[in-house]
């Protein structure tokens, strides 16, 4: 091995991952159906009031990264609005419980962010419930893996990716900016 070559460990093989067993979880997937349960920080994350009094929106906040962020924000002192697909209500209510257990206000807005009106409803609800928006986290996303790579991606799947991952970010940002002050954040 030359000096320029190094041996690297494949991080995808290093630890068990949610859904890494024999069971396939159909989209959109629910946390309780996963054979390896994700760690959202329920037992490990301790807040230190870094977001005390902040008013936040987290899309896709029902599970996965969105739930972990919602829990962390709440434990840091923020009130949290989560958006999610209606079919993920059970996961969303678990996230609400975690936010409220942290002593913060939880607000929910179910709906499909591929619709501009739903994005507007998310922002309008946050403004009505919180009075302002300090942090917008655009976390909701869609992507399906294909055994045959790009050749297997249908136009319908591509359209869903663009509307969920790009259009929704645009619509949410456009609606939220008038309710954000200098120093507010948009995280994608």
Short mmCIF file of N, CA and C in Angstrom, two decimals, residues 84-154:
data_model
loop_
_atom_site.label_atom_id
_atom_site.label_comp_id
_atom_site.label_asym_id
_atom_site.label_seq_id
_atom_site.Cartn_x
_atom_site.Cartn_y
_atom_site.Cartn_z
N UNK A 84 -46.41 16.44 9.39
CA UNK A 84 -46.23 15.04 9.06
C UNK A 84 -47.38 14.59 8.17
N UNK A 85 -47.21 13.46 7.53
CA UNK A 85 -48.29 12.88 6.73
C UNK A 85 -49.38 12.35 7.66
N UNK A 86 -50.62 12.47 7.24
CA UNK A 86 -51.74 12.01 8.07
C UNK A 86 -51.61 10.55 8.47
N UNK A 87 -51.02 9.73 7.60
CA UNK A 87 -50.87 8.31 7.90
C UNK A 87 -49.86 8.05 9.01
N UNK A 88 -49.14 9.08 9.44
CA UNK A 88 -48.12 8.92 10.48
C UNK A 88 -48.57 9.51 11.83
N UNK A 89 -49.88 9.58 12.02
CA UNK A 89 -50.45 10.17 13.23
C UNK A 89 -49.93 9.52 14.52
N UNK A 90 -49.84 8.21 14.53
CA UNK A 90 -49.39 7.51 15.75
C UNK A 90 -47.97 7.94 16.12
N UNK A 91 -47.07 7.98 15.15
CA UNK A 91 -45.70 8.43 15.42
C UNK A 91 -45.70 9.90 15.86
N UNK A 92 -46.54 10.72 15.23
CA UNK A 92 -46.60 12.14 15.58
C UNK A 92 -47.03 12.32 17.03
N UNK A 93 -48.00 11.54 17.48
CA UNK A 93 -48.46 11.67 18.86
C UNK A 93 -47.39 11.26 19.86
N UNK A 94 -46.54 10.33 19.50
CA UNK A 94 -45.41 9.97 20.36
C UNK A 94 -44.43 11.13 20.44
N UNK A 95 -44.19 11.81 19.33
CA UNK A 95 -43.31 12.98 19.34
C UNK A 95 -43.92 14.09 20.19
N UNK A 96 -45.22 14.29 20.09
CA UNK A 96 -45.92 15.28 20.92
C UNK A 96 -45.69 14.96 22.39
N UNK A 97 -45.83 13.70 22.75
CA UNK A 97 -45.62 13.29 24.15
C UNK A 97 -44.21 13.66 24.61
N UNK A 98 -43.21 13.40 23.77
CA UNK A 98 -41.83 13.71 24.14
C UNK A 98 -41.62 15.22 24.32
N UNK A 99 -42.22 16.01 23.43
CA UNK A 99 -42.10 17.48 23.52
C UNK A 99 -42.76 17.96 24.81
N UNK A 100 -43.95 17.49 25.08
CA UNK A 100 -44.68 17.92 26.27
C UNK A 100 -44.01 17.43 27.55
N UNK A 101 -43.43 16.23 27.51
CA UNK A 101 -42.69 15.73 28.68
C UNK A 101 -41.48 16.61 28.98
N UNK A 102 -40.97 17.29 27.96
CA UNK A 102 -39.86 18.22 28.15
C UNK A 102 -40.35 19.58 28.65
N UNK A 103 -41.66 19.71 28.84
CA UNK A 103 -42.23 20.94 29.38
C UNK A 103 -42.49 22.02 28.34
N UNK A 104 -42.55 21.64 27.08
CA UNK A 104 -42.73 22.62 26.00
C UNK A 104 -44.06 22.40 25.30
N UNK A 105 -44.51 23.43 24.58
CA UNK A 105 -45.74 23.35 23.81
C UNK A 105 -45.49 22.60 22.50
N UNK A 106 -46.38 21.67 22.19
CA UNK A 106 -46.32 20.92 20.94
C UNK A 106 -47.56 21.24 20.12
N UNK A 107 -47.36 21.51 18.84
CA UNK A 107 -48.45 21.78 17.90
C UNK A 107 -48.26 20.84 16.71
N UNK A 108 -49.35 20.31 16.18
CA UNK A 108 -49.26 19.40 15.05
C UNK A 108 -50.05 19.92 13.85
N UNK A 109 -49.50 19.65 12.66
CA UNK A 109 -50.19 19.96 11.41
C UNK A 109 -49.99 18.77 10.47
N UNK A 110 -50.99 17.89 10.37
CA UNK A 110 -50.89 16.80 9.41
C UNK A 110 -51.19 17.30 8.00
N UNK A 111 -50.56 16.70 7.02
CA UNK A 111 -50.83 17.06 5.64
C UNK A 111 -49.64 16.78 4.74
N UNK A 112 -49.88 16.79 3.46
CA UNK A 112 -48.86 16.48 2.46
C UNK A 112 -48.23 17.78 1.95
N UNK A 113 -46.96 17.98 2.22
CA UNK A 113 -46.26 19.20 1.85
C UNK A 113 -46.06 19.36 0.35
N UNK A 114 -46.49 18.39 -0.44
CA UNK A 114 -46.45 18.56 -1.90
C UNK A 114 -47.51 19.54 -2.36
N UNK A 115 -48.37 19.95 -1.44
CA UNK A 115 -49.40 20.93 -1.75
C UNK A 115 -49.03 22.27 -1.11
N UNK A 116 -48.96 23.30 -1.93
CA UNK A 116 -48.58 24.62 -1.44
C UNK A 116 -49.49 25.08 -0.29
N UNK A 117 -50.77 24.79 -0.38
CA UNK A 117 -51.71 25.21 0.66
C UNK A 117 -51.36 24.58 2.01
N UNK A 118 -50.87 23.36 2.01
CA UNK A 118 -50.48 22.70 3.27
C UNK A 118 -49.25 23.40 3.85
N UNK A 119 -48.30 23.77 3.01
CA UNK A 119 -47.12 24.51 3.49
C UNK A 119 -47.56 25.83 4.12
N UNK A 120 -48.48 26.51 3.49
CA UNK A 120 -49.00 27.76 4.03
C UNK A 120 -49.72 27.51 5.35
N UNK A 121 -50.47 26.42 5.44
CA UNK A 121 -51.18 26.08 6.68
C UNK A 121 -50.19 25.82 7.82
N UNK A 122 -49.07 25.17 7.54
CA UNK A 122 -48.04 24.92 8.56
C UNK A 122 -47.57 26.25 9.14
N UNK A 123 -47.21 27.18 8.26
CA UNK A 123 -46.71 28.49 8.70
C UNK A 123 -47.81 29.27 9.42
N UNK A 124 -49.01 29.32 8.85
CA UNK A 124 -50.11 30.05 9.47
C UNK A 124 -50.41 29.52 10.88
N UNK A 125 -50.38 28.21 11.04
CA UNK A 125 -50.64 27.61 12.35
C UNK A 125 -49.55 27.99 13.34
N UNK A 126 -48.30 27.97 12.91
CA UNK A 126 -47.20 28.36 13.80
C UNK A 126 -47.35 29.80 14.25
N UNK A 127 -47.69 30.68 13.32
CA UNK A 127 -47.85 32.10 13.66
C UNK A 127 -49.04 32.29 14.61
N UNK A 128 -50.13 31.59 14.35
CA UNK A 128 -51.31 31.69 15.21
C UNK A 128 -51.00 31.16 16.63
N UNK A 129 -50.31 30.04 16.72
CA UNK A 129 -50.03 29.40 18.01
C UNK A 129 -48.86 30.04 18.76
N UNK A 130 -47.85 30.51 18.02
CA UNK A 130 -46.62 30.98 18.66
C UNK A 130 -46.40 32.49 18.54
N UNK A 131 -47.04 33.13 17.56
CA UNK A 131 -46.84 34.55 17.35
C UNK A 131 -45.68 34.90 16.43
N UNK A 132 -44.78 33.98 16.21
CA UNK A 132 -43.61 34.20 15.35
C UNK A 132 -42.96 32.86 15.03
N UNK A 133 -41.96 32.91 14.18
CA UNK A 133 -41.16 31.72 13.86
C UNK A 133 -39.69 32.10 14.03
N UNK A 134 -38.98 31.35 14.87
CA UNK A 134 -37.55 31.59 15.06
C UNK A 134 -36.69 30.62 14.26
N UNK A 135 -37.17 29.40 14.12
CA UNK A 135 -36.41 28.38 13.38
C UNK A 135 -37.38 27.56 12.55
N UNK A 136 -37.06 27.41 11.26
CA UNK A 136 -37.78 26.52 10.35
C UNK A 136 -36.81 25.41 9.95
N UNK A 137 -37.17 24.18 10.27
CA UNK A 137 -36.37 23.03 9.86
C UNK A 137 -37.16 22.27 8.80
N UNK A 138 -36.68 22.34 7.55
CA UNK A 138 -37.32 21.63 6.44
C UNK A 138 -36.67 20.26 6.34
N UNK A 139 -37.24 19.30 7.05
CA UNK A 139 -36.68 17.96 7.18
C UNK A 139 -37.45 16.92 6.35
N UNK A 140 -38.73 17.14 6.11
CA UNK A 140 -39.53 16.16 5.38
C UNK A 140 -38.91 15.94 4.00
N UNK A 141 -38.82 14.68 3.62
CA UNK A 141 -38.20 14.36 2.33
C UNK A 141 -38.75 13.04 1.81
N UNK A 142 -38.54 12.81 0.53
CA UNK A 142 -38.95 11.56 -0.09
C UNK A 142 -37.85 11.08 -1.03
N UNK A 143 -37.53 9.82 -0.92
CA UNK A 143 -36.62 9.16 -1.86
C UNK A 143 -36.81 7.66 -1.70
N UNK A 144 -36.87 6.96 -2.79
CA UNK A 144 -36.98 5.51 -2.76
C UNK A 144 -35.77 4.93 -3.48
N UNK A 145 -35.14 3.95 -2.87
CA UNK A 145 -33.99 3.32 -3.54
C UNK A 145 -34.50 2.40 -4.64
N UNK A 146 -33.69 2.25 -5.66
CA UNK A 146 -34.03 1.42 -6.81
C UNK A 146 -32.92 0.40 -7.03
N UNK A 147 -33.29 -0.85 -7.22
CA UNK A 147 -32.29 -1.88 -7.47
C UNK A 147 -31.51 -1.61 -8.75
N UNK A 148 -32.15 -0.99 -9.74
CA UNK A 148 -31.48 -0.74 -11.01
C UNK A 148 -31.08 0.72 -11.18
N UNK A 149 -30.86 1.43 -10.06
CA UNK A 149 -30.35 2.79 -10.12
C UNK A 149 -31.33 3.77 -10.75
N UNK A 150 -30.77 4.75 -11.41
CA UNK A 150 -31.58 5.83 -11.99
C UNK A 150 -32.58 5.31 -13.02
N UNK A 151 -32.25 4.22 -13.68
CA UNK A 151 -33.15 3.65 -14.68
C UNK A 151 -34.49 3.22 -14.08
N UNK A 152 -34.49 2.91 -12.79
CA UNK A 152 -35.71 2.45 -12.15
C UNK A 152 -36.58 3.56 -11.59
N UNK A 153 -36.11 4.80 -11.63
CA UNK A 153 -36.88 5.91 -11.10
C UNK A 153 -37.92 6.34 -12.12
N UNK A 154 -39.18 6.27 -11.72
CA UNK A 154 -40.25 6.67 -12.62
C UNK A 154 -40.41 8.19 -12.58
#
